[in-house]
Amino acid sequence: MSGCPFNRETRSSPVDLDDGLENDAAQEGINKAALGGLVYGDYLQLHKILDAQVLESTKHHNTIHDEHLFITTHQAYELWFKQILWELDSIRQIFYHRQIKNERNMLKVVSRMHRITLIFHLLVDQFSVMETMTPLDFFDFRHYLAPASGFQSLQFRMLENKIGVPDSLRVPYNKRHFRDSFRGEEFEKLRLSEIEPTLLQLVQEWLERTPGLEVGGFNFWEKLKKSVSERLEEEACKAKLMENATLKEELMNEIRKQQETFGSLFDEKRHIHLMSKGTRRLSYKALQGALMIYFYREEPRFQVPFQLLNSLMDLDSLMTKWRYNHVCLVQRMIGSKAGTGGSSGYQYLRSTVSDRYKVFVDLFNLATFLVPRSWIPRLTPMLHRSLAKASCCDSSYSSGGDDESDAGSEAGCSGRCGQDHCVCCFDAAAAAAAGRGGTSSPSNTADQACEGFTPTTCNGRFSTTAMATATAGHGPRSPTPPAATVLAREAPVTQNLNKFLVLEK
């Protein structure tokens, strides 16, 4: 007998959790597979996947056991690369169609970025499986692999391009460009990935629209510049009053370093110079937006964007860890031998583990410019109210359910709603460029231009091929991308969008 919380006595009896599990009657059901239709193996195309492990050593009548592990592991990498590209393309699609302006889509972006980072965690850990193979075991079949090389992974090169690894900072492979390793259809896919707007460009454009940066509004940058300057001057005055000469000199040196550091932050010309060297990647205004999100990350409207910026850093970190683990594995397996593809092997791979291959390096460096909370400019009541709730624009920005391919619904904007910055209300300049004419003011062309429109509707659908082709231009394709192609990837994404409007005429 046990007491009940409601002063009622109840009888407790042991519960047999296994009761009925061994009873045949409890296991009765319907074998739907016997009725025909789609079955597990057919749905997953297992006959293709499980028959894809063809050992080169077996072809030479000398089957090496560990070659099967080598092939399976690399095929698993390629399958996960495909999934990452799938997620990345969906994220770029949302940014490209400005669906991110409907902030309900931010959760979708962050969720898919989180999925990408979890996959990379898996890929980083997967090297431990390869390490169960000894160098001698690998040596038994390595000579069968040449000239095949991991350098020839098309999907990994496409991943680098779509994220935004700058071509100018890549380490040459045997004094050649990596695209020289591809031909035919693979070369075309790679070329398109070089032309499409990168994740870096799209995130940059999004950061440039951060509320609070407006010169005629809150003007966050000028307020921050004034606050930091005043506080550093106050710190310098306090230091000069110190009696201990040693501590005084140390503190003054520290203040001078901070003044120099923030001087590089607030000097736009210096920022442009650092961008030309590859030290900084984001535009001057995008960097301002990122720093503002960091400072005011507790505001409701900035909480999810802050998570996105963290996810972008996680992606960069995990790709660096993946490269590093790859380097360690190669050194462990072949030492300083040349790679099967003809590269220097370990020496080449080691050179890729650096900030040169980090895309969002500016986000990591933001910690350099963090200041005490008391230095951060106070929000105006109007901006504080604005950041207290997410922005939900008209249906032109809506994802149209779960299908991100719709830039807008038929029931949404007609193309002349008159709303500021509407994605469907392109102005006279954009209309004239598209051969449609118009009479409205040519202002705000980039913001009002309808992205992804076709000759028949402005609510077009996202197509990486169409987008890239429009950006690159039409006509015969040269064996190597023209110089303009490389420049297009490093130019602001709005230039690509404007070209898209003109070339779809």
Short mmCIF file of C-alpha atoms in Angstrom, two decimals:
data_model
loop_
_atom_site.label_atom_id
_atom_site.label_comp_id
_atom_site.label_asym_id
_atom_site.label_seq_id
_atom_site.Cartn_x
_atom_site.Cartn_y
_atom_site.Cartn_z
CA MET A 1 0.00 0.00 0.00
CA SER A 2 1.28 3.44 -0.76
CA GLY A 3 -0.03 6.91 -0.05
CA CYS A 4 -1.54 8.95 -2.86
CA PRO A 5 -0.82 12.70 -3.10
CA PHE A 6 -4.60 13.22 -2.96
CA ASN A 7 -4.89 11.17 0.28
CA ARG A 8 -6.19 8.16 -1.54
CA GLU A 9 -4.70 4.76 -1.08
CA THR A 10 -3.67 2.95 -4.22
CA ARG A 11 -2.41 -0.50 -4.87
CA SER A 12 0.93 -0.64 -6.58
CA SER A 13 1.86 -3.63 -8.65
CA PRO A 14 5.01 -4.28 -10.66
CA VAL A 15 4.69 -3.48 -14.34
CA ASP A 16 6.04 -6.07 -16.74
CA LEU A 17 7.43 -4.02 -19.61
CA ASP A 18 8.04 -7.17 -21.65
CA ASP A 19 4.49 -8.39 -21.25
CA GLY A 20 3.15 -9.52 -24.62
CA LEU A 21 6.38 -8.98 -26.57
CA GLU A 22 6.84 -12.71 -27.05
CA ASN A 23 3.21 -13.24 -27.84
CA ASP A 24 2.84 -14.05 -31.53
CA ALA A 25 -0.53 -12.36 -31.62
CA ALA A 26 1.07 -9.08 -30.56
CA GLN A 27 3.37 -9.20 -33.59
CA GLU A 28 0.67 -9.54 -36.20
CA GLY A 29 0.66 -6.98 -39.01
CA ILE A 30 0.46 -6.54 -42.75
CA ASN A 31 3.44 -7.28 -45.00
CA LYS A 32 2.95 -4.34 -47.35
CA ALA A 33 6.13 -5.16 -49.28
CA ALA A 34 4.51 -8.38 -50.46
CA LEU A 35 1.82 -6.31 -52.14
CA GLY A 36 4.37 -4.81 -54.51
CA GLY A 37 5.51 -1.23 -55.05
CA LEU A 38 8.61 0.60 -53.86
CA VAL A 39 10.94 -1.31 -51.55
CA TYR A 40 13.93 -0.21 -49.46
CA GLY A 41 16.69 -1.38 -51.79
CA ASP A 42 15.11 0.12 -54.89
CA TYR A 43 14.38 3.44 -53.18
CA LEU A 44 18.01 3.83 -52.07
CA GLN A 45 19.42 2.46 -55.33
CA LEU A 46 21.55 0.08 -53.28
CA HIS A 47 22.39 -2.02 -56.32
CA LYS A 48 24.39 0.99 -57.57
CA ILE A 49 25.93 2.02 -54.27
CA LEU A 50 26.94 -1.41 -53.00
CA ASP A 51 28.37 -2.48 -56.34
CA ALA A 52 30.52 0.66 -56.63
CA GLN A 53 33.48 -0.69 -54.64
CA VAL A 54 35.67 -1.97 -57.46
CA LEU A 55 39.19 -2.75 -56.23
CA GLU A 56 42.07 -1.96 -58.59
CA SER A 57 44.13 -4.61 -56.84
CA THR A 58 41.50 -7.22 -57.73
CA LYS A 59 41.73 -6.20 -61.39
CA HIS A 60 45.42 -7.10 -61.16
CA HIS A 61 44.58 -10.45 -59.50
CA ASN A 62 46.14 -9.32 -56.23
CA THR A 63 43.26 -8.34 -53.93
CA ILE A 64 44.44 -6.11 -51.06
CA HIS A 65 42.01 -6.20 -48.14
CA ASP A 66 42.36 -2.57 -47.00
CA GLU A 67 41.69 -1.11 -50.44
CA HIS A 68 38.00 -1.80 -49.82
CA LEU A 69 38.11 0.43 -46.71
CA PHE A 70 39.96 3.12 -48.67
CA ILE A 71 37.32 3.19 -51.41
CA THR A 72 34.33 3.02 -49.06
CA THR A 73 35.61 5.87 -46.89
CA HIS A 74 36.21 8.17 -49.85
CA GLN A 75 32.82 7.35 -51.35
CA ALA A 76 31.21 8.22 -48.02
CA TYR A 77 33.04 11.58 -48.12
CA GLU A 78 31.70 12.28 -51.60
CA LEU A 79 28.13 11.42 -50.59
CA TRP A 80 28.33 13.82 -47.65
CA PHE A 81 29.87 16.50 -49.90
CA LYS A 82 26.82 16.12 -52.14
CA GLN A 83 24.50 16.65 -49.17
CA ILE A 84 26.47 19.71 -48.06
CA LEU A 85 26.20 21.19 -51.56
CA TRP A 86 22.45 20.49 -51.51
CA GLU A 87 22.04 22.40 -48.24
CA LEU A 88 24.39 25.18 -49.33
CA ASP A 89 22.52 25.74 -52.59
CA SER A 90 19.22 26.05 -50.70
CA ILE A 91 20.76 28.65 -48.37
CA ARG A 92 22.19 30.62 -51.28
CA GLN A 93 18.80 30.43 -52.99
CA ILE A 94 17.09 32.08 -50.01
CA PHE A 95 19.69 34.85 -49.89
CA TYR A 96 19.67 35.31 -53.66
CA HIS A 97 15.91 35.84 -53.87
CA ARG A 98 16.03 38.21 -50.90
CA GLN A 99 13.70 35.84 -49.04
CA ILE A 100 15.96 36.56 -46.08
CA LYS A 101 14.20 39.93 -45.82
CA ASN A 102 11.27 37.96 -44.46
CA GLU A 103 13.00 37.11 -41.21
CA ARG A 104 10.91 33.99 -40.74
CA ASN A 105 13.33 32.40 -43.22
CA MET A 106 16.30 33.09 -40.94
CA LEU A 107 15.51 30.04 -38.81
CA LYS A 108 15.53 27.89 -41.94
CA VAL A 109 18.94 29.25 -42.94
CA VAL A 110 20.43 28.75 -39.47
CA SER A 111 18.97 25.25 -39.24
CA ARG A 112 20.53 24.20 -42.54
CA MET A 113 23.85 25.80 -41.67
CA HIS A 114 23.78 23.82 -38.42
CA ARG A 115 23.15 20.66 -40.44
CA ILE A 116 26.18 21.41 -42.60
CA THR A 117 28.40 21.88 -39.55
CA LEU A 118 27.17 18.60 -38.03
CA ILE A 119 28.03 16.79 -41.26
CA PHE A 120 31.51 18.32 -41.17
CA HIS A 121 31.92 17.13 -37.58
CA LEU A 122 31.23 13.65 -38.92
CA LEU A 123 33.72 14.09 -41.78
CA VAL A 124 36.44 15.28 -39.41
CA ASP A 125 35.93 12.27 -37.14
CA GLN A 126 35.84 9.88 -40.09
CA PHE A 127 39.62 10.16 -40.48
CA SER A 128 39.98 7.98 -37.39
CA VAL A 129 38.54 5.07 -39.39
CA MET A 130 41.19 5.55 -42.07
CA GLU A 131 43.89 5.59 -39.41
CA THR A 132 43.11 1.96 -38.58
CA MET A 133 45.01 1.19 -41.80
CA THR A 134 48.78 1.10 -41.38
CA PRO A 135 51.18 2.85 -43.80
CA LEU A 136 52.42 -0.55 -44.99
CA ASP A 137 48.85 -1.69 -45.68
CA PHE A 138 48.31 1.44 -47.77
CA PHE A 139 51.63 0.97 -49.55
CA ASP A 140 50.47 -2.48 -50.72
CA PHE A 141 47.92 -0.94 -53.13
CA ARG A 142 48.98 2.72 -53.45
CA HIS A 143 50.82 2.14 -56.73
CA TYR A 144 47.53 1.06 -58.34
CA LEU A 145 45.97 4.50 -57.70
CA ALA A 146 48.20 6.80 -59.79
CA PRO A 147 47.46 9.28 -61.27
CA ALA A 148 44.20 9.47 -59.28
CA SER A 149 44.31 11.98 -56.42
CA GLY A 150 41.98 13.53 -53.86
CA PHE A 151 42.93 16.85 -55.44
CA GLN A 152 40.62 15.83 -58.30
CA SER A 153 37.49 15.84 -56.11
CA LEU A 154 35.07 17.95 -58.14
CA GLN A 155 32.55 18.34 -55.33
CA PHE A 156 35.11 19.64 -52.85
CA ARG A 157 36.31 22.24 -55.39
CA MET A 158 32.71 23.26 -56.03
CA LEU A 159 32.16 23.53 -52.28
CA GLU A 160 35.16 25.84 -51.93
CA ASN A 161 33.94 27.98 -54.83
CA LYS A 162 30.35 28.25 -53.63
CA ILE A 163 31.39 29.22 -50.12
CA GLY A 164 33.78 31.83 -51.48
CA VAL A 165 37.42 30.71 -51.26
CA PRO A 166 39.17 33.49 -53.23
CA ASP A 167 40.94 32.26 -56.34
CA SER A 168 43.73 34.80 -55.85
CA LEU A 169 44.73 33.26 -52.50
CA ARG A 170 44.82 29.62 -53.56
CA VAL A 171 48.11 27.74 -53.41
CA PRO A 172 49.09 26.59 -56.96
CA TYR A 173 49.05 22.82 -57.47
CA ASN A 174 52.22 21.85 -59.34
CA LYS A 175 52.25 25.46 -60.61
CA ARG A 176 48.87 24.79 -62.29
CA HIS A 177 45.30 25.80 -61.54
CA PHE A 178 43.10 23.10 -60.05
CA ARG A 179 40.57 23.47 -62.89
CA ASP A 180 43.16 21.97 -65.26
CA SER A 181 42.39 18.59 -63.69
CA PHE A 182 38.83 18.56 -65.08
CA ARG A 183 37.39 18.07 -68.56
CA GLY A 184 34.02 18.04 -70.29
CA GLU A 185 30.92 18.08 -68.11
CA GLU A 186 32.95 18.26 -64.90
CA PHE A 187 34.75 21.35 -66.18
CA GLU A 188 31.41 23.01 -66.99
CA LYS A 189 30.07 22.31 -63.50
CA LEU A 190 33.23 23.74 -61.98
CA ARG A 191 33.07 26.81 -64.22
CA LEU A 192 29.49 27.51 -63.17
CA SER A 193 30.43 27.23 -59.50
CA GLU A 194 33.10 29.89 -60.09
CA ILE A 195 30.59 32.30 -61.63
CA GLU A 196 27.63 31.98 -59.27
CA PRO A 197 27.29 34.45 -56.37
CA THR A 198 29.13 32.91 -53.43
CA LEU A 199 27.83 32.49 -49.91
CA LEU A 200 30.33 35.16 -48.85
CA GLN A 201 28.96 37.66 -51.38
CA LEU A 202 25.35 36.95 -50.43
CA VAL A 203 26.02 37.21 -46.70
CA GLN A 204 27.95 40.42 -47.34
CA GLU A 205 24.99 41.98 -49.14
CA TRP A 206 22.69 40.88 -46.29
CA LEU A 207 25.00 42.39 -43.64
CA GLU A 208 25.11 45.69 -45.53
CA ARG A 209 21.35 46.01 -44.93
CA THR A 210 21.68 45.68 -41.13
CA PRO A 211 19.18 48.09 -39.51
CA GLY A 212 20.92 50.88 -37.63
CA LEU A 213 23.74 51.55 -40.10
CA GLU A 214 21.85 54.30 -41.90
CA VAL A 215 23.79 57.58 -41.91
CA GLY A 216 20.54 59.52 -41.67
CA GLY A 217 19.24 57.22 -38.94
CA PHE A 218 20.92 55.68 -35.91
CA ASN A 219 24.34 55.87 -37.65
CA PHE A 220 25.91 53.14 -35.51
CA TRP A 221 29.39 53.50 -37.02
CA GLU A 222 29.86 57.18 -36.22
CA LYS A 223 28.43 56.71 -32.73
CA LEU A 224 30.81 53.81 -32.07
CA LYS A 225 33.78 55.73 -33.45
CA LYS A 226 33.02 58.71 -31.20
CA SER A 227 32.46 56.53 -28.13
CA VAL A 228 35.69 54.55 -28.56
CA SER A 229 37.72 57.70 -29.20
CA GLU A 230 36.35 59.42 -26.09
CA ARG A 231 36.85 56.38 -23.85
CA LEU A 232 40.42 55.85 -25.01
CA GLU A 233 41.16 59.51 -24.34
CA GLU A 234 39.73 59.11 -20.83
CA GLU A 235 41.92 56.04 -20.27
CA ALA A 236 44.96 57.99 -21.48
CA CYS A 237 44.23 60.86 -19.10
CA LYS A 238 43.96 58.44 -16.17
CA ALA A 239 47.22 56.78 -17.15
CA LYS A 240 49.08 60.09 -17.24
CA LEU A 241 48.10 60.74 -13.62
CA MET A 242 49.66 57.49 -12.40
CA GLU A 243 52.69 57.89 -10.12
CA ASN A 244 54.34 54.57 -10.95
CA ALA A 245 56.39 55.33 -14.07
CA THR A 246 56.68 51.68 -15.15
CA LEU A 247 52.95 50.96 -14.92
CA LYS A 248 52.23 54.32 -16.53
CA GLU A 249 54.41 53.49 -19.55
CA GLU A 250 52.91 50.00 -19.92
CA LEU A 251 49.38 51.37 -19.81
CA MET A 252 50.16 54.15 -22.29
CA ASN A 253 51.67 51.60 -24.70
CA GLU A 254 48.55 49.47 -24.41
CA ILE A 255 46.31 52.47 -25.10
CA ARG A 256 48.39 53.42 -28.16
CA LYS A 257 48.03 49.87 -29.49
CA GLN A 258 44.27 50.05 -29.03
CA GLN A 259 44.14 53.42 -30.79
CA GLU A 260 46.09 51.95 -33.71
CA THR A 261 43.85 48.88 -33.82
CA PHE A 262 40.64 50.88 -33.87
CA GLY A 263 42.23 53.32 -36.29
CA SER A 264 42.46 50.47 -38.82
CA LEU A 265 38.82 49.65 -38.16
CA PHE A 266 37.45 53.15 -38.74
CA ASP A 267 39.71 54.00 -41.70
CA GLU A 268 37.84 52.98 -44.86
CA LYS A 269 40.85 53.48 -47.14
CA ARG A 270 42.94 51.19 -44.97
CA HIS A 271 40.13 48.64 -45.01
CA ILE A 272 40.06 48.68 -48.81
CA HIS A 273 43.85 48.22 -48.84
CA LEU A 274 43.56 45.21 -46.52
CA MET A 275 40.85 43.77 -48.79
CA SER A 276 43.16 44.06 -51.79
CA LYS A 277 45.78 42.06 -49.88
CA GLY A 278 43.22 39.42 -48.88
CA THR A 279 43.57 40.19 -45.17
CA ARG A 280 39.92 41.26 -45.00
CA ARG A 281 37.12 39.79 -47.10
CA LEU A 282 33.91 41.61 -46.15
CA SER A 283 33.09 45.06 -47.51
CA TYR A 284 33.46 48.04 -45.17
CA LYS A 285 29.71 48.35 -44.62
CA ALA A 286 29.21 44.59 -44.17
CA LEU A 287 31.88 44.60 -41.47
CA GLN A 288 29.95 47.36 -39.72
CA GLY A 289 26.79 45.26 -39.87
CA ALA A 290 28.54 42.20 -38.44
CA LEU A 291 30.00 44.21 -35.56
CA MET A 292 26.63 45.78 -34.81
CA ILE A 293 25.00 42.34 -34.63
CA TYR A 294 27.75 41.25 -32.23
CA PHE A 295 27.29 44.26 -29.95
CA TYR A 296 23.48 44.10 -29.89
CA ARG A 297 23.12 40.31 -30.20
CA GLU A 298 20.70 40.18 -27.25
CA GLU A 299 18.12 42.22 -29.13
CA PRO A 300 15.38 39.83 -30.37
CA ARG A 301 15.83 40.74 -34.01
CA PHE A 302 19.60 40.13 -33.89
CA GLN A 303 19.57 36.85 -31.97
CA VAL A 304 19.13 34.55 -34.97
CA PRO A 305 21.52 36.57 -37.20
CA PHE A 306 24.12 36.23 -34.43
CA GLN A 307 23.62 32.46 -34.52
CA LEU A 308 24.10 32.52 -38.29
CA LEU A 309 27.41 34.37 -37.97
CA ASN A 310 28.55 31.79 -35.43
CA SER A 311 27.54 28.99 -37.80
CA LEU A 312 29.59 30.56 -40.58
CA MET A 313 32.62 30.59 -38.29
CA ASP A 314 31.93 26.99 -37.31
CA LEU A 315 31.92 26.05 -40.99
CA ASP A 316 35.28 27.75 -41.55
CA SER A 317 36.77 26.13 -38.45
CA LEU A 318 35.55 22.66 -39.38
CA MET A 319 36.86 22.94 -42.93
CA THR A 320 40.24 23.94 -41.49
CA LYS A 321 40.11 20.97 -39.10
CA TRP A 322 39.22 18.70 -42.01
CA ARG A 323 42.21 19.96 -43.98
CA TYR A 324 44.47 19.55 -40.94
CA ASN A 325 43.30 15.98 -40.27
CA HIS A 326 43.86 15.21 -43.94
CA VAL A 327 47.39 16.60 -43.73
CA CYS A 328 48.14 14.51 -40.64
CA LEU A 329 46.79 11.37 -42.29
CA VAL A 330 48.84 11.93 -45.45
CA GLN A 331 52.03 12.53 -43.46
CA ARG A 332 51.33 9.40 -41.44
CA MET A 333 50.73 7.26 -44.52
CA ILE A 334 53.32 8.50 -47.05
CA GLY A 335 55.62 10.86 -45.11
CA SER A 336 57.23 13.35 -47.50
CA LYS A 337 56.67 11.28 -50.66
CA ALA A 338 55.04 12.93 -53.68
CA GLY A 339 51.29 12.51 -54.07
CA THR A 340 49.79 10.02 -56.53
CA GLY A 341 48.58 12.97 -58.61
CA GLY A 342 52.11 14.37 -58.88
CA SER A 343 51.95 17.07 -56.20
CA SER A 344 54.43 17.52 -53.37
CA GLY A 345 51.93 15.69 -51.17
CA TYR A 346 52.28 16.67 -47.54
CA GLN A 347 54.02 19.98 -48.32
CA TYR A 348 51.22 21.13 -50.62
CA LEU A 349 48.43 20.07 -48.26
CA ARG A 350 50.09 21.74 -45.27
CA SER A 351 50.11 25.07 -47.14
CA THR A 352 46.30 24.95 -47.42
CA VAL A 353 45.83 24.92 -43.64
CA SER A 354 45.92 28.69 -43.19
CA ASP A 355 43.75 31.80 -43.15
CA ARG A 356 44.17 32.00 -46.93
CA TYR A 357 41.47 29.36 -47.21
CA LYS A 358 39.22 30.81 -44.51
CA VAL A 359 36.27 32.57 -46.10
CA PHE A 360 34.75 34.29 -43.07
CA VAL A 361 38.03 35.24 -41.41
CA ASP A 362 36.65 38.74 -40.69
CA LEU A 363 34.09 37.24 -38.31
CA PHE A 364 36.88 35.64 -36.30
CA ASN A 365 38.76 38.92 -36.15
CA LEU A 366 35.74 40.82 -34.80
CA ALA A 367 36.84 39.78 -31.31
CA THR A 368 39.76 42.17 -31.78
CA PHE A 369 37.34 45.10 -31.76
CA LEU A 370 35.08 44.12 -28.88
CA VAL A 371 34.81 46.78 -26.19
CA PRO A 372 33.31 46.99 -22.68
CA ARG A 373 29.52 47.15 -22.69
CA SER A 374 29.65 50.67 -21.28
CA TRP A 375 31.40 51.81 -24.47
CA ILE A 376 28.64 50.51 -26.76
CA PRO A 377 26.32 53.30 -27.99
CA ARG A 378 22.83 53.19 -26.48
CA LEU A 379 20.03 52.44 -28.92
CA THR A 380 17.46 55.13 -29.59
CA PRO A 381 13.91 54.28 -28.41
CA MET A 382 12.75 53.96 -32.02
CA LEU A 383 15.53 51.54 -33.03
CA HIS A 384 15.13 49.62 -29.80
CA ARG A 385 11.45 49.05 -30.61
CA SER A 386 12.36 48.06 -34.16
CA LEU A 387 14.88 45.46 -32.96
CA ALA A 388 12.44 44.10 -30.40
CA LYS A 389 10.40 42.31 -33.05
CA ALA A 390 11.23 40.49 -36.25
CA SER A 391 10.41 42.11 -39.56
CA CYS A 392 7.82 40.36 -41.71
CA CYS A 393 7.50 41.95 -45.13
CA ASP A 394 4.70 41.48 -47.63
CA SER A 395 4.17 38.20 -49.44
CA SER A 396 6.74 39.13 -52.08
CA TYR A 397 9.39 38.01 -49.61
CA SER A 398 7.51 34.97 -48.37
CA SER A 399 8.96 31.55 -49.03
CA GLY A 400 5.60 30.37 -50.29
CA GLY A 401 5.46 27.46 -47.89
CA ASP A 402 8.43 25.13 -47.79
CA ASP A 403 9.37 25.56 -51.43
CA GLU A 404 12.12 28.17 -51.58
CA SER A 405 12.13 28.11 -55.36
CA ASP A 406 9.23 30.59 -55.39
CA ALA A 407 10.53 34.13 -55.27
CA GLY A 408 6.97 35.28 -54.63
CA SER A 409 3.44 33.98 -54.86
CA GLU A 410 0.95 34.89 -57.54
CA ALA A 411 -1.22 36.40 -54.86
CA GLY A 412 1.63 38.58 -53.67
CA CYS A 413 3.14 41.70 -55.20
CA SER A 414 1.96 42.58 -58.68
CA GLY A 415 5.19 44.36 -59.44
CA ARG A 416 3.79 47.80 -58.67
CA CYS A 417 2.95 47.70 -54.96
CA GLY A 418 4.99 50.82 -54.27
CA GLN A 419 6.54 49.39 -51.10
CA ASP A 420 10.09 50.51 -50.36
CA HIS A 421 12.73 47.98 -51.44
CA CYS A 422 10.15 45.53 -52.78
CA VAL A 423 11.87 42.72 -54.64
CA CYS A 424 9.23 42.75 -57.38
CA CYS A 425 9.01 46.52 -57.97
CA PHE A 426 11.96 47.17 -60.22
CA ASP A 427 12.37 50.78 -61.33
CA ALA A 428 12.78 52.44 -64.70
CA ALA A 429 16.51 51.81 -64.95
CA ALA A 430 16.13 48.07 -64.41
CA ALA A 431 13.07 47.95 -66.64
CA ALA A 432 14.88 49.78 -69.43
CA ALA A 433 17.84 47.43 -69.11
CA ALA A 434 15.42 44.53 -69.48
CA GLY A 435 13.86 46.13 -72.55
CA ARG A 436 10.57 46.99 -70.86
CA GLY A 437 10.73 50.77 -70.53
CA GLY A 438 9.27 52.78 -67.66
CA THR A 439 8.95 56.21 -66.22
CA SER A 440 9.79 55.89 -62.54
CA SER A 441 12.84 57.25 -60.80
CA PRO A 442 16.12 55.35 -61.32
CA SER A 443 16.91 55.34 -57.60
CA ASN A 444 17.47 52.21 -55.51
CA THR A 445 17.95 50.05 -58.60
CA ALA A 446 19.81 47.28 -56.79
CA ASP A 447 17.25 47.06 -53.98
CA GLN A 448 14.16 47.24 -56.18
CA ALA A 449 15.38 45.11 -59.08
CA CYS A 450 13.44 41.88 -59.38
CA GLU A 451 15.90 39.03 -58.89
CA GLY A 452 15.41 35.90 -60.93
CA PHE A 453 12.68 37.22 -63.25
CA THR A 454 11.98 35.67 -66.63
CA PRO A 455 10.69 37.49 -69.74
CA THR A 456 7.13 36.55 -68.70
CA THR A 457 7.06 37.02 -64.92
CA CYS A 458 9.03 38.78 -62.24
CA ASN A 459 8.36 35.98 -59.76
CA GLY A 460 10.99 33.71 -61.30
CA ARG A 461 12.54 30.54 -59.97
CA PHE A 462 16.07 30.02 -58.76
CA SER A 463 18.37 28.13 -61.10
CA THR A 464 22.08 27.93 -60.45
CA THR A 465 22.70 27.23 -64.13
CA ALA A 466 20.56 30.14 -65.33
CA MET A 467 21.99 32.46 -62.70
CA ALA A 468 25.57 31.55 -63.54
CA THR A 469 25.00 31.66 -67.30
CA ALA A 470 23.38 35.08 -67.00
CA THR A 471 26.26 36.34 -64.91
CA ALA A 472 28.91 35.02 -67.25
CA GLY A 473 27.16 35.95 -70.47
CA HIS A 474 26.05 33.82 -73.41
CA GLY A 475 27.96 32.45 -76.35
CA PRO A 476 30.69 29.83 -76.89
CA ARG A 477 32.47 28.75 -73.72
CA SER A 478 36.21 29.09 -73.69
CA PRO A 479 38.39 26.24 -72.35
CA THR A 480 39.31 28.42 -69.37
CA PRO A 481 37.14 31.10 -67.72
CA PRO A 482 37.99 34.65 -68.84
CA ALA A 483 39.63 37.08 -66.46
CA ALA A 484 36.27 38.77 -65.97
CA THR A 485 34.95 35.55 -64.48
CA VAL A 486 37.44 35.62 -61.63
CA LEU A 487 36.75 39.29 -61.03
CA ALA A 488 33.00 38.66 -61.01
CA ARG A 489 33.33 36.27 -58.08
CA GLU A 490 35.17 38.86 -56.03
CA ALA A 491 32.96 41.81 -57.00
CA PRO A 492 29.86 42.78 -54.98
CA VAL A 493 27.00 40.44 -55.69
CA THR A 494 24.79 43.33 -56.77
CA GLN A 495 26.92 43.63 -59.92
CA ASN A 496 26.08 40.02 -60.75
CA LEU A 497 22.39 40.69 -60.14
CA ASN A 498 22.43 43.76 -62.39
CA LYS A 499 24.12 41.75 -65.15
CA PHE A 500 21.45 39.13 -64.68
CA LEU A 501 18.76 41.73 -65.35
CA VAL A 502 20.46 42.93 -68.53
CA LEU A 503 21.37 39.53 -69.95
CA GLU A 504 17.91 38.03 -69.46
CA LYS A 505 16.55 40.62 -71.90
#
